[in-house]
PDB file of C-alpha atoms in Angstrom:
ATOM      1  CA  MET K   1      19.341 -66.247  41.711  1.00  0.00           C
ATOM      2  CA  SER K   2      18.056 -67.217  45.155  1.00  0.00           C
ATOM      3  CA  GLU K   3      14.588 -68.630  45.669  1.00  0.00           C
ATOM      4  CA  ALA K   4      11.874 -66.252  46.867  1.00  0.00           C
ATOM      5  CA  PRO K   5      10.708 -67.040  50.409  1.00  0.00           C
ATOM      6  CA  ARG K   6       7.746 -69.433  50.521  1.00  0.00           C
ATOM      7  CA  ARG K   7       4.461 -67.975  51.649  1.00  0.00           C
ATOM      8  CA  PRO K   8       3.674 -69.043  55.206  1.00  0.00           C
ATOM      9  CA  GLN K   9       0.925 -71.622  55.747  1.00  0.00           C
ATOM     10  CA  GLU K  10      -2.387 -70.485  57.250  1.00  0.00           C
ATOM     11  CA  ASP K  11      -1.373 -72.393  60.391  1.00  0.00           C
ATOM     12  CA  PRO K  12       2.140 -71.456  61.530  1.00  0.00           C
ATOM     13  CA  VAL K  13       4.832 -74.046  60.967  1.00  0.00           C
ATOM     14  CA  VAL K  14       7.703 -74.796  63.328  1.00  0.00           C
ATOM     15  CA  LEU K  15      10.561 -76.726  61.769  1.00  0.00           C
ATOM     16  CA  VAL K  16      12.024 -79.019  64.411  1.00  0.00           C
ATOM     17  CA  ALA K  17      15.691 -79.789  63.756  1.00  0.00           C
ATOM     18  CA  HIS K  18      18.020 -82.055  65.682  1.00  0.00           C
ATOM     19  CA  GLY K  19      20.590 -79.334  66.397  1.00  0.00           C
ATOM     20  CA  SER K  20      24.372 -79.479  66.328  1.00  0.00           C
ATOM     21  CA  PRO K  21      27.405 -78.049  68.139  1.00  0.00           C
ATOM     22  CA  ASP K  22      28.765 -77.183  64.681  1.00  0.00           C
ATOM     23  CA  PRO K  23      27.673 -73.566  64.034  1.00  0.00           C
ATOM     24  CA  ARG K  24      27.300 -74.240  60.307  1.00  0.00           C
ATOM     25  CA  SER K  25      24.347 -76.512  60.970  1.00  0.00           C
ATOM     26  CA  PRO K  26      21.963 -74.185  62.866  1.00  0.00           C
ATOM     27  CA  ALA K  27      22.881 -71.357  60.484  1.00  0.00           C
ATOM     28  CA  ALA K  28      21.805 -73.492  57.510  1.00  0.00           C
ATOM     29  CA  VAL K  29      18.624 -74.588  59.294  1.00  0.00           C
ATOM     30  CA  ARG K  30      17.661 -70.997  60.087  1.00  0.00           C
ATOM     31  CA  ALA K  31      18.177 -70.083  56.434  1.00  0.00           C
ATOM     32  CA  ILE K  32      15.852 -72.934  55.425  1.00  0.00           C
ATOM     33  CA  ALA K  33      13.215 -71.772  57.899  1.00  0.00           C
ATOM     34  CA  GLU K  34      13.399 -68.216  56.586  1.00  0.00           C
ATOM     35  CA  ALA K  35      13.057 -69.409  52.991  1.00  0.00           C
ATOM     36  CA  ALA K  36      10.119 -71.637  53.964  1.00  0.00           C
ATOM     37  CA  GLY K  37       8.288 -68.904  55.887  1.00  0.00           C
ATOM     38  CA  ALA K  38       8.495 -70.981  59.064  1.00  0.00           C
ATOM     39  CA  ARG K  39       9.886 -70.735  62.556  1.00  0.00           C
ATOM     40  CA  VAL K  40      12.497 -73.135  63.896  1.00  0.00           C
ATOM     41  CA  GLY K  41      13.321 -74.983  67.107  1.00  0.00           C
ATOM     42  CA  PHE K  42      16.108 -77.400  68.011  1.00  0.00           C
ATOM     43  CA  LEU K  43      15.933 -80.634  69.995  1.00  0.00           C
ATOM     44  CA  GLU K  44      19.540 -80.398  71.189  1.00  0.00           C
ATOM     45  CA  PHE K  45      22.577 -78.093  71.283  1.00  0.00           C
ATOM     46  CA  ASN K  46      20.917 -74.940  69.877  1.00  0.00           C
ATOM     47  CA  GLU K  47      18.206 -72.456  70.827  1.00  0.00           C
ATOM     48  CA  PRO K  48      15.289 -72.006  70.849  1.00  0.00           C
ATOM     49  CA  ASP K  49      13.578 -75.123  72.121  1.00  0.00           C
ATOM     50  CA  PRO K  50      10.626 -76.097  69.874  1.00  0.00           C
ATOM     51  CA  VAL K  51       8.213 -76.203  72.811  1.00  0.00           C
ATOM     52  CA  GLU K  52       9.100 -72.594  73.614  1.00  0.00           C
ATOM     53  CA  VAL K  53       8.505 -71.610  69.989  1.00  0.00           C
ATOM     54  CA  LEU K  54       5.096 -73.290  69.938  1.00  0.00           C
ATOM     55  CA  CYS K  55       4.130 -71.647  73.222  1.00  0.00           C
ATOM     56  CA  ALA K  56       5.175 -68.261  71.865  1.00  0.00           C
ATOM     57  CA  LEU K  57       2.911 -68.818  68.853  1.00  0.00           C
ATOM     58  CA  ALA K  58       0.008 -69.559  71.201  1.00  0.00           C
ATOM     59  CA  ASP K  59       0.766 -66.392  73.158  1.00  0.00           C
ATOM     60  CA  GLU K  60       0.584 -64.503  69.866  1.00  0.00           C
ATOM     61  CA  GLY K  61      -2.914 -65.861  69.257  1.00  0.00           C
ATOM     62  CA  ALA K  62      -2.365 -69.080  67.312  1.00  0.00           C
ATOM     63  CA  VAL K  63      -4.819 -71.868  68.116  1.00  0.00           C
ATOM     64  CA  ARG K  64      -3.241 -74.453  65.810  1.00  0.00           C
ATOM     65  CA  ALA K  65       0.323 -75.013  64.634  1.00  0.00           C
ATOM     66  CA  VAL K  66       2.322 -77.619  62.755  1.00  0.00           C
ATOM     67  CA  ALA K  67       5.461 -79.190  64.218  1.00  0.00           C
ATOM     68  CA  LEU K  68       7.398 -80.385  61.187  1.00  0.00           C
ATOM     69  CA  PRO K  69      10.496 -82.546  61.668  1.00  0.00           C
ATOM     70  CA  LEU K  70      13.351 -81.211  59.559  1.00  0.00           C
ATOM     71  CA  LEU K  71      14.633 -84.771  59.379  1.00  0.00           C
ATOM     72  CA  LEU K  72      15.212 -87.073  56.433  1.00  0.00           C
ATOM     73  CA  THR K  73      14.388 -90.470  57.931  1.00  0.00           C
ATOM     74  CA  ASP K  74      11.451 -91.724  59.957  1.00  0.00           C
ATOM     75  CA  ALA K  75      13.503 -92.847  62.943  1.00  0.00           C
ATOM     76  CA  TYR K  76      13.721 -92.171  66.680  1.00  0.00           C
ATOM     77  CA  HIS K  77      13.528 -88.383  66.668  1.00  0.00           C
ATOM     78  CA  SER K  78      10.483 -88.181  64.405  1.00  0.00           C
ATOM     79  CA  ARG K  79       8.700 -91.090  66.108  1.00  0.00           C
ATOM     80  CA  THR K  80       9.430 -90.168  69.727  1.00  0.00           C
ATOM     81  CA  ASP K  81      10.710 -86.620  70.142  1.00  0.00           C
ATOM     82  CA  LEU K  82       8.185 -84.865  67.892  1.00  0.00           C
ATOM     83  CA  PRO K  83       5.081 -86.286  69.597  1.00  0.00           C
ATOM     84  CA  GLU K  84       6.652 -85.320  72.932  1.00  0.00           C
ATOM     85  CA  VAL K  85       7.221 -81.773  71.696  1.00  0.00           C
ATOM     86  CA  ALA K  86       3.583 -81.533  70.593  1.00  0.00           C
ATOM     87  CA  ARG K  87       2.317 -82.963  73.893  1.00  0.00           C
ATOM     88  CA  HIS K  88       4.398 -80.632  76.074  1.00  0.00           C
ATOM     89  CA  ALA K  89       3.331 -77.575  74.078  1.00  0.00           C
ATOM     90  CA  ALA K  90      -0.355 -78.527  74.250  1.00  0.00           C
ATOM     91  CA  GLU K  91      -0.079 -79.115  78.005  1.00  0.00           C
ATOM     92  CA  ALA K  92       1.607 -75.750  78.508  1.00  0.00           C
ATOM     93  CA  ARG K  93      -0.947 -73.952  76.319  1.00  0.00           C
ATOM     94  CA  PRO K  94      -4.268 -75.855  76.531  1.00  0.00           C
ATOM     95  CA  GLY K  95      -5.850 -73.747  73.785  1.00  0.00           C
ATOM     96  CA  LEU K  96      -3.214 -74.791  71.245  1.00  0.00           C
ATOM     97  CA  THR K  97      -3.526 -77.799  68.922  1.00  0.00           C
ATOM     98  CA  VAL K  98      -0.220 -79.045  67.519  1.00  0.00           C
ATOM     99  CA  ASP K  99      -0.267 -81.274  64.445  1.00  0.00           C
ATOM    100  CA  VAL K 100       2.873 -83.325  63.798  1.00  0.00           C
ATOM    101  CA  ALA K 101       3.948 -83.580  60.168  1.00  0.00           C
ATOM    102  CA  ARG K 102       5.964 -86.305  58.503  1.00  0.00           C
ATOM    103  CA  PRO K 103       9.746 -85.987  58.020  1.00  0.00           C
ATOM    104  CA  VAL K 104      10.892 -84.336  54.805  1.00  0.00           C
ATOM    105  CA  GLY K 105      12.873 -87.280  53.410  1.00  0.00           C
ATOM    106  CA  ASP K 106      11.595 -88.161  49.948  1.00  0.00           C
ATOM    107  CA  GLU K 107      12.878 -89.580  46.667  1.00  0.00           C
ATOM    108  CA  SER K 108      12.039 -86.266  44.997  1.00  0.00           C
ATOM    109  CA  LEU K 109      15.130 -84.855  46.725  1.00  0.00           C
ATOM    110  CA  ALA K 110      17.253 -86.895  44.308  1.00  0.00           C
ATOM    111  CA  GLU K 111      16.894 -83.991  41.878  1.00  0.00           C
ATOM    112  CA  ALA K 112      18.620 -81.682  44.336  1.00  0.00           C
ATOM    113  CA  LEU K 113      21.300 -84.247  45.159  1.00  0.00           C
ATOM    114  CA  VAL K 114      22.498 -84.706  41.572  1.00  0.00           C
ATOM    115  CA  ARG K 115      22.473 -81.006  40.709  1.00  0.00           C
ATOM    116  CA  GLY K 116      26.061 -80.046  39.910  1.00  0.00           C
ATOM    117  CA  VAL K 117      27.369 -83.605  39.583  1.00  0.00           C
ATOM    118  CA  PRO K 118      29.773 -83.776  36.608  1.00  0.00           C
ATOM    119  CA  ASP K 119      28.386 -85.387  33.450  1.00  0.00           C
ATOM    120  CA  ASP K 120      31.251 -87.862  33.155  1.00  0.00           C
ATOM    121  CA  VAL K 121      30.831 -89.734  36.438  1.00  0.00           C
ATOM    122  CA  ASP K 122      30.126 -93.444  36.124  1.00  0.00           C
ATOM    123  CA  GLY K 123      29.099 -94.204  39.700  1.00  0.00           C
ATOM    124  CA  LEU K 124      27.414 -92.462  42.630  1.00  0.00           C
ATOM    125  CA  VAL K 125      27.463 -92.765  46.410  1.00  0.00           C
ATOM    126  CA  VAL K 126      24.712 -91.121  48.450  1.00  0.00           C
ATOM    127  CA  LEU K 127      26.009 -90.299  51.926  1.00  0.00           C
ATOM    128  CA  ALA K 128      23.666 -90.155  54.922  1.00  0.00           C
ATOM    129  CA  ALA K 129      23.896 -89.906  58.713  1.00  0.00           C
ATOM    130  CA  GLY K 130      22.913 -93.481  59.475  1.00  0.00           C
ATOM    131  CA  THR K 131      20.298 -95.060  61.722  1.00  0.00           C
ATOM    132  CA  ARG K 132      19.699 -98.362  63.476  1.00  0.00           C
ATOM    133  CA  VAL K 133      16.137 -98.346  62.126  1.00  0.00           C
ATOM    134  CA  ASP K 134      16.067-100.656  59.093  1.00  0.00           C
ATOM    135  CA  ARG K 135      13.321 -98.638  57.451  1.00  0.00           C
ATOM    136  CA  GLY K 136      15.467 -95.512  57.647  1.00  0.00           C
ATOM    137  CA  ARG K 137      18.407 -97.158  55.880  1.00  0.00           C
ATOM    138  CA  GLU K 138      16.068 -98.627  53.282  1.00  0.00           C
ATOM    139  CA  HIS K 139      14.752 -95.130  52.608  1.00  0.00           C
ATOM    140  CA  VAL K 140      18.275 -93.854  51.917  1.00  0.00           C
ATOM    141  CA  GLY K 141      18.750 -96.779  49.541  1.00  0.00           C
ATOM    142  CA  LEU K 142      15.626 -95.758  47.630  1.00  0.00           C
ATOM    143  CA  VAL K 143      16.828 -92.167  47.386  1.00  0.00           C
ATOM    144  CA  ALA K 144      20.208 -93.405  46.151  1.00  0.00           C
ATOM    145  CA  ALA K 145      18.518 -95.537  43.493  1.00  0.00           C
ATOM    146  CA  ALA K 146      16.440 -92.561  42.349  1.00  0.00           C
ATOM    147  CA  ALA K 147      19.557 -90.380  42.112  1.00  0.00           C
ATOM    148  CA  GLY K 148      21.352 -93.094  40.168  1.00  0.00           C
ATOM    149  CA  ARG K 149      18.489 -93.348  37.681  1.00  0.00           C
ATOM    150  CA  LEU K 150      18.667 -89.614  37.050  1.00  0.00           C
ATOM    151  CA  LEU K 151      22.357 -89.909  36.192  1.00  0.00           C
ATOM    152  CA  GLY K 152      22.116 -93.281  34.471  1.00  0.00           C
ATOM    153  CA  VAL K 153      24.682 -94.860  36.824  1.00  0.00           C
ATOM    154  CA  HIS K 154      24.723 -97.345  39.683  1.00  0.00           C
ATOM    155  CA  ALA K 155      24.258 -95.658  43.051  1.00  0.00           C
ATOM    156  CA  GLN K 156      25.141 -96.962  46.502  1.00  0.00           C
ATOM    157  CA  ALA K 157      24.192 -95.687  49.953  1.00  0.00           C
ATOM    158  CA  GLY K 158      26.920 -94.974  52.511  1.00  0.00           C
ATOM    159  CA  PHE K 159      26.529 -93.961  56.146  1.00  0.00           C
ATOM    160  CA  ALA K 160      28.453 -91.924  58.694  1.00  0.00           C
ATOM    161  CA  SER K 161      27.462 -94.168  61.601  1.00  0.00           C
ATOM    162  CA  GLY K 162      25.501 -97.244  62.592  1.00  0.00           C
ATOM    163  CA  PRO K 163      24.843-100.331  60.470  1.00  0.00           C
ATOM    164  CA  GLY K 164      25.428-100.255  56.731  1.00  0.00           C
ATOM    165  CA  LEU K 165      28.384 -99.403  54.537  1.00  0.00           C
ATOM    166  CA  SER K 166      30.644 -96.474  55.403  1.00  0.00           C
ATOM    167  CA  GLY K 167      31.317 -93.854  52.756  1.00  0.00           C
ATOM    168  CA  ALA K 168      34.560 -95.556  51.710  1.00  0.00           C
ATOM    169  CA  GLU K 169      32.950 -99.004  51.704  1.00  0.00           C
ATOM    170  CA  ALA K 170      30.100 -97.734  49.540  1.00  0.00           C
ATOM    171  CA  VAL K 171      32.605 -96.315  47.038  1.00  0.00           C
ATOM    172  CA  GLU K 172      34.466 -99.634  46.912  1.00  0.00           C
ATOM    173  CA  GLU K 173      31.202-101.550  46.546  1.00  0.00           C
ATOM    174  CA  CYS K 174      30.183 -99.335  43.639  1.00  0.00           C
ATOM    175  CA  ARG K 175      33.609 -99.805  42.055  1.00  0.00           C
ATOM    176  CA  THR K 176      33.548-103.596  42.527  1.00  0.00           C
ATOM    177  CA  ARG K 177      30.011-104.104  41.255  1.00  0.00           C
ATOM    178  CA  THR K 178      30.253-101.972  38.120  1.00  0.00           C
ATOM    179  CA  GLY K 179      33.916-101.278  37.433  1.00  0.00           C
ATOM    180  CA  ALA K 180      33.216 -97.554  37.867  1.00  0.00           C
ATOM    181  CA  GLU K 181      36.280 -95.323  37.822  1.00  0.00           C
ATOM    182  CA  ARG K 182      34.811 -91.851  38.291  1.00  0.00           C
ATOM    183  CA  ILE K 183      32.535 -92.032  41.322  1.00  0.00           C
ATOM    184  CA  ALA K 184      30.841 -88.984  42.788  1.00  0.00           C
ATOM    185  CA  ALA K 185      29.545 -88.613  46.347  1.00  0.00           C
ATOM    186  CA  VAL K 186      26.532 -86.492  47.292  1.00  0.00           C
ATOM    187  CA  CYS K 187      25.306 -85.528  50.759  1.00  0.00           C
ATOM    188  CA  TYR K 188      21.821 -86.591  51.832  1.00  0.00           C
ATOM    189  CA  PHE K 189      22.006 -84.240  54.799  1.00  0.00           C
ATOM    190  CA  ILE K 190      19.921 -81.183  55.600  1.00  0.00           C
ATOM    191  CA  ALA K 191      22.949 -79.157  56.689  1.00  0.00           C
ATOM    192  CA  PRO K 192      26.699 -79.457  57.192  1.00  0.00           C
ATOM    193  CA  GLY K 193      27.978 -80.863  60.468  1.00  0.00           C
ATOM    194  CA  ARG K 194      30.110 -83.506  62.138  1.00  0.00           C
ATOM    195  CA  LEU K 195      28.327 -86.546  60.708  1.00  0.00           C
ATOM    196  CA  CYS K 196      28.310 -85.084  57.217  1.00  0.00           C
ATOM    197  CA  ASP K 197      32.042 -84.378  57.487  1.00  0.00           C
ATOM    198  CA  THR K 198      32.662 -87.943  58.700  1.00  0.00           C
ATOM    199  CA  ALA K 199      30.825 -89.439  55.731  1.00  0.00           C
ATOM    200  CA  VAL K 200      32.532 -87.118  53.256  1.00  0.00           C
ATOM    201  CA  ASP K 201      36.013 -87.774  54.641  1.00  0.00           C
ATOM    202  CA  SER K 202      35.395 -91.498  54.386  1.00  0.00           C
ATOM    203  CA  ALA K 203      34.234 -91.255  50.758  1.00  0.00           C
ATOM    204  CA  ARG K 204      37.159 -89.016  49.854  1.00  0.00           C
ATOM    205  CA  SER K 205      39.583 -91.549  51.295  1.00  0.00           C
ATOM    206  CA  ALA K 206      38.319 -94.000  48.671  1.00  0.00           C
ATOM    207  CA  GLY K 207      38.981 -91.607  45.788  1.00  0.00           C
ATOM    208  CA  VAL K 208      35.709 -89.941  44.771  1.00  0.00           C
ATOM    209  CA  VAL K 209      36.050 -87.307  42.050  1.00  0.00           C
ATOM    210  CA  HIS K 210      33.292 -84.989  43.268  1.00  0.00           C
ATOM    211  CA  VAL K 211      31.508 -84.244  46.550  1.00  0.00           C
ATOM    212  CA  GLY K 212      28.144 -82.477  46.595  1.00  0.00           C
ATOM    213  CA  GLU K 213      26.890 -80.100  49.273  1.00  0.00           C
ATOM    214  CA  PRO K 214      24.113 -80.830  51.808  1.00  0.00           C
ATOM    215  CA  LEU K 215      20.586 -79.947  50.688  1.00  0.00           C
ATOM    216  CA  GLY K 216      20.265 -76.582  52.435  1.00  0.00           C
ATOM    217  CA  ALA K 217      17.412 -74.455  51.075  1.00  0.00           C
ATOM    218  CA  ALA K 218      17.091 -76.453  47.842  1.00  0.00           C
ATOM    219  CA  PRO K 219      13.799 -75.734  46.016  1.00  0.00           C
ATOM    220  CA  GLU K 220      12.855 -79.413  46.246  1.00  0.00           C
ATOM    221  CA  LEU K 221      13.242 -79.353  50.033  1.00  0.00           C
ATOM    222  CA  LEU K 222      11.207 -76.163  50.376  1.00  0.00           C
ATOM    223  CA  ASP K 223       8.456 -77.727  48.257  1.00  0.00           C
ATOM    224  CA  LEU K 224       8.431 -80.786  50.517  1.00  0.00           C
ATOM    225  CA  ILE K 225       8.191 -78.630  53.627  1.00  0.00           C
ATOM    226  CA  ALA K 226       5.117 -76.922  52.165  1.00  0.00           C
ATOM    227  CA  ALA K 227       3.588 -80.268  51.166  1.00  0.00           C
ATOM    228  CA  ARG K 228       4.194 -81.881  54.554  1.00  0.00           C
ATOM    229  CA  ALA K 229       2.709 -78.873  56.354  1.00  0.00           C
ATOM    230  CA  ALA K 230      -0.371 -78.966  54.131  1.00  0.00           C
ATOM    231  CA  GLU K 231      -0.828 -82.687  54.850  1.00  0.00           C
ATOM    232  CA  ALA K 232      -0.628 -82.101  58.590  1.00  0.00           C
TER     233      ALA K 232
END
């Protein structure tokens, strides 16, 4: 049974996603926004632009809105692009105040990641996009550790790009460190897309027995969206 749509916040929320040329990605993001009772804008590749969405809210009478990064790590886009989005919208509509929320990455998402993982796995790899920001990679490592604790197995982070282990290297590291034979891979991604496919293909090349889906409109993600909006 699908989750009922979340009740919109008193102040309207605009989910700001990175965007992707892969049509699966914006489709998944729009489904998340609908389930969360929010609007959505994309930084690249897709429409609408988040500044346009915020301006439209002001034209409809909103005096305050929340720009919420639909991003899992506190890296370049959340630190640089989101404040720029808020500034441009406020300049275009001087009566509008735009609060910027924190990204939605959180260890509580480990519950969603391990849902559907077979009971007999003895190792886990958590796949993520990758970032050059050390803090972002450390965050993925913490999420991986939380997911591993839920399953009672060692968990390793693997990345599609940038520094850190690739998906295949993370599988081999897990195998070497623990002797695991049945290793599952799960996707710490908001939506499917090129980077997710890259990480998955890499993990599959190393012989994982299960691959999980990206988060999509998981209840844990929708709860985090509501919490981040309330904080902002």
